[in-house]
Amino acid sequence: MTAADLLAVVMVIGLTAYALTGGADFGGGVWDLLARGRDAADQRRLVSAALGPVWEANHVWLIFVIVMMFSGFPAAFGIVGSTLEIPLICALAGIVLRGAAYVYRAYGAGAAGPDHWWGHVFAISSAITPVALGVCGAALATGDVTEGDALAPVTSAFGIVCGVFTLAVTAFLAAVYLCRDAASSPETEHLVPGFRRRALGGAVVSGLLAAALLPLLWSEAPVVAERFAERSVPFVVISALGGIASLVALWQHRFTAARITAGAAVAGVLWGWAAAQYPDLVVGRATVDSAAAPEANIVAMLIAVACGLVVLIPSLWMLFRLFANPEVKS
Amino acid sequence: MVHAAEVLSHVAALAQAADPPQASSVSTNLARAQTAFSLAFHICFAVFGVGMPWLLLFVEGRWVRTRDPVWLALTRKWSRAFAVMFAVGAVSGTALSFEFGLLWPAFMARYGGVLGLSFTLEGFAFFAEAIFIGMYLYGWKRLSARAHWLTLWPIAIAGTFSTLFIITANAWMNTPGHVTEVDGKVVSAEPFAPFLAATAPHQLIHMLLAALMCTGGIVAGVYAVGMLRGRRDAYHQRGLRVGLAVLLVCAPLQLIVGDWAARVVGNEQPIKLAAMEGLGHTRTHAPLTIGGIYDEQTGEVRHGIEVPDLLSLMQGLSADHEITGLTAVPPEERPNAVLVHSAFNVMVGLGMALIALSLVTGVVVLRRRRRGERPLLPTGRPWLWAAAASGPASMLAMLAGWEVTEGGRQPWIVYGRMRVDEAVTSSSGMPAIFTGTILLYLGLATALILILRRMATGGPELAATVGETSTTPDIPDARPAPASPDTPARVRGDGDGGDGPGTSAPTTPRTDPSSSEGDAR
């Protein structure tokens, strides 16, 4: 395994962390958008309280992945930057608006328009970002990227289904996490049935979309599909078992267990894709080898990552421990 | 980095003749304008991410030690403003990392690896900042007062290190070295290349001081305006004092660093120095030209004040020292000296004004102390006006300084190695992207200003009529929030940031002498 390979593995780990933390934060925004009925306001408050202390830290995983990509595989980043501009700009607009709208609602006190306007901005931009990122991922797999045709990634059926699948997965994760958050306090216990229903629904929808993606993968991304069949079966099994176990755990109201199984289901999808993608970064355009920065730089980055993790992991552990049970203001 | 003048001129040129051959230069200019705009937007918030934690460490530290509610009130107010500014800084910083690839794909494709270590380390610094900010902002109730104060340390240290890492990347673009290229491909690069850039040390210290000056200046400005409106209580006086102290201590230091910076630039990027000083032709006995407008036709500065020999003296300690002029390189390799010289003048002029304010205030404070007068800081209306202006002045000087750094490097994106127009995207969508970005950011900035203005005018509602010499404690209790106009709505989405320490901390009674400590000192 070369240094570049190792860096690619680090990137996938970062991406997994982002999906499981930052992804669920976007999913929280989706449930804000879809909040209906008597408990709508309480649901939104729970989402907001769950995000508050952690969303900025969760968001840094994305920056981590982007930095790994442009520093470790600069040639691939150049290609991505000049071909995926439409989905990237949508993701970017979503990220900027989501973060800004969240704090404007939390701290604005209506000084810049009513809080519920910012609430809607927060919710809608939360839903846009995962779709756009899913479209980007699909384009890396199909290799359907050309400098002259900016619309190609957003008009491919595979890309769109991938985007919707990503959205469904983030919403599923968020609902599972929120079950546990709601159950942790008597004040929010009445929200459990609603989120449990949403989590079960999210699991089913994600599973159906995953099934719909498979034939598209074969027709649109044959190179990746072939390697997928060869290498990714163990990950698919983990993902499927995780999904089923999540349904069981949710059914039995075992929400902490459901968090773990749901995380495994999502991680399985990501690792299955990553294994099938290797050694391509952008299929047909850039591989781990061809796009890599000089080895000395990658080694330096890996050392920096290792040192950084020594500080990062205890800090993250403290953060999540401190805010294990969100506090909802009524 | 704000090429506003250039943008305007290009927009005008576009309107007149938008013929296809110009398409690539139009796209370069739009990409430059967008980078300039997003960087300027980001940096206006990033400076608070760097400076504010250090100020908070001081005021919250005072509160932990004295339990004086005025210090708590300042801490609470500043932490709320900091929360909003950090979040906007974080998302606009993310936008930048995307924009590197979207706008300058060829630059990133060639040099991304060189900057890898800087950006990786910056990523971790940002991680630490974000994690501990989460604890700080939402941990009022879950942490002891001391632990809560302690979470500021990693925030402050990480913010300062972020500056270090980002500045090394920029310094390498200005003075790229320790990299070997063959046929436009980097074949080997020392991992520490950005850290070894000749311009890194002075750029770093210049920027850190600037960040502290901007934070101190804006804080001082907010409280000076409050006092001008008649709110001359201990809360406002202390806020003003802390902000102004930071600004006025840093300002003279900035002069020394600035002088150092100009000398390094003179050695490493002589053409940038020539643009800064508006020097057209290489010569000895070069004068220092203050003000004026550079004339590209004659290579002279019009309407400026010339101090004979001074530039040669400052650069080489001798009037015979030769200074390179802009005409030493072909016209297409010269930066826009009109813009760079003007920006340099703005920065130096404002910096000098702040140093003058610093010196005069220092003298007055010393005299008042000798005479036993209180408060030490003069708070007459002219003084307050000067303090109010010092915030915008610091910000403007900082932005002008970045225009000098970046504008002076043109037409290079990596000095001497890659030109800006080689790096730019070939996307045909640039006008749409540019327009969208500007509209989005202007909208967000407007909303943010409204929110910050509301926060700034909130304050703990203290007796507005209390005179500045009053020694009576004027905060009803340790809770800064209850009387502020923004209370009812803001408690809602605020996590537990609304009333944490107010309810959990021992309340200082009205008669406690410590609460008037600010006035008595």
XYZ file of C-alpha atoms in Angstrom, chain A residues 45 48 52-53 55-57 59-64 66-68 70-71 74-75 77-78 81-82 84-85 88-89 91-93 95-97 99-100 102-112 115 118 133 147 290 292-294 296-297 300-301 304-305 308-309 312 315-316 318-319 322-327 329, chain B residues 80 83-84 86-88 90-91 94-95 97-102 105 108-110 112-117 119-121 123-124 126-127 130-135 137-139 141-143 185-191 426-427 433 440-441 444-445 447-448 450-451 454-455 486 489-496 499:
150
model
C -36.983 22.677 18.761
C -32.355 22.678 16.763
C -26.615 23.435 18.369
C -23.399 22.401 20.068
C -23.000 21.033 13.947
C -19.947 23.187 13.453
C -17.580 20.447 14.564
C -19.196 20.245 9.449
C -15.401 20.329 9.696
C -15.262 16.714 8.476
C -16.272 17.983 5.053
C -13.488 20.542 5.084
C -11.169 17.752 6.176
C -11.885 18.549 0.744
C -8.462 19.493 2.063
C -7.290 15.875 1.770
C -6.980 19.082 -2.969
C -3.711 18.551 -1.139
C -4.657 17.967 -6.592
C -5.126 16.822 -10.194
C -9.549 18.272 -7.460
C -8.784 20.309 -10.581
C -13.634 21.811 -9.774
C -13.934 22.363 -13.487
C -18.902 19.453 -11.284
C -19.461 23.141 -10.847
C -20.732 21.841 -6.120
C -22.183 25.326 -6.199
C -23.868 22.147 -2.215
C -21.921 25.247 -1.334
C -24.954 27.514 -1.373
C -23.853 24.815 3.270
C -23.510 28.582 3.543
C -27.255 29.178 3.852
C -25.119 27.494 8.689
C -25.984 31.158 8.450
C -29.190 28.314 11.791
C -27.324 30.965 13.768
C -29.522 33.791 12.501
C -32.538 31.922 13.841
C -30.823 31.020 17.099
C -29.343 34.438 17.828
C -31.160 36.840 15.529
C -34.150 37.465 17.796
C -36.050 38.589 14.747
C -33.674 41.467 13.992
C -33.243 40.283 10.414
C -37.233 33.515 12.941
C -34.714 31.634 8.695
C -23.215 15.924 -2.758
C -15.328 20.464 -19.165
C -2.068 9.578 -11.387
C -1.351 12.063 -6.267
C 0.824 14.897 -5.006
C 4.556 14.153 -4.575
C 6.958 13.479 0.477
C 3.978 15.833 0.743
C 3.879 14.812 5.684
C 0.097 15.098 5.525
C 0.007 15.658 10.393
C -3.278 13.716 10.319
C -4.041 15.880 14.660
C -6.174 12.868 15.532
C -9.069 15.591 17.867
C -11.847 16.556 22.125
C -14.666 15.104 20.049
C -15.620 15.267 25.335
C -17.963 17.252 23.106
C -21.031 16.710 27.309
C -24.009 17.114 24.992
C -25.222 13.522 24.911
C -28.688 14.672 25.922
C -29.819 17.820 24.193
C -31.685 20.318 26.268
C -36.162 25.082 25.623
C -23.254 35.757 21.602
C -21.158 32.752 18.092
C -22.798 34.382 15.099
C -17.764 32.422 14.030
C -20.527 30.514 12.270
C -20.575 32.930 9.350
C -16.851 29.045 9.212
C -19.319 28.691 6.365
C -15.863 26.477 3.526
C -17.029 28.423 0.507
C -12.103 25.925 -0.026
C -14.655 25.023 -2.716
C -13.876 28.164 -4.677
C -10.194 27.311 -4.911
C -11.212 24.386 -7.073
C -14.162 25.997 -8.824
C -8.712 24.556 -10.946
C -5.047 23.756 -7.311
C -4.192 20.923 -9.694
C -0.572 22.022 -9.851
C -2.497 21.768 -4.128
C 0.055 19.266 -2.857
C 2.586 21.965 -1.999
C 0.062 23.642 0.279
C -1.082 20.306 1.694
C 0.594 20.461 5.060
C -4.179 23.211 4.902
C -4.194 19.861 6.705
C -2.936 21.466 9.881
C -8.137 21.767 9.140
C -7.246 20.364 12.533
C -10.389 24.595 12.769
C -11.651 21.297 14.122
C -15.325 24.251 16.325
C -15.375 21.542 18.993
C -14.503 23.836 21.866
C -16.768 26.593 20.617
C -19.614 24.094 20.839
C -18.649 23.433 24.459
C -21.414 28.392 23.722
C -23.677 25.631 24.969
C -21.855 24.582 28.095
C -24.846 25.057 32.606
C -23.014 21.828 32.009
C -19.568 23.088 32.949
C 4.289 19.615 -12.988
C 5.544 19.676 -9.429
C 7.979 16.771 -9.201
C 9.190 17.384 -5.697
C 8.233 19.760 -2.963
C 9.561 20.040 0.524
C 6.570 19.470 2.800
C -12.626 27.945 -18.382
C -16.220 27.807 -17.245
C -21.721 32.285 -10.520
C -26.041 35.617 -1.592
C -23.264 37.236 0.411
C -26.339 37.328 4.396
C -24.231 40.359 5.308
C -29.080 40.180 7.800
C -25.972 39.773 9.914
C -29.116 43.846 11.447
C -28.598 41.090 14.007
C -29.606 44.625 17.633
C -27.130 42.785 19.836
C -34.325 40.938 22.642
C -37.537 35.719 21.246
C -33.930 34.873 21.709
C -34.239 32.401 24.524
C -35.953 30.086 22.135
C -33.345 28.832 19.756
C -30.391 29.608 21.904
C -29.659 26.255 23.421
C -28.907 26.920 27.023
C -29.521 32.125 31.189
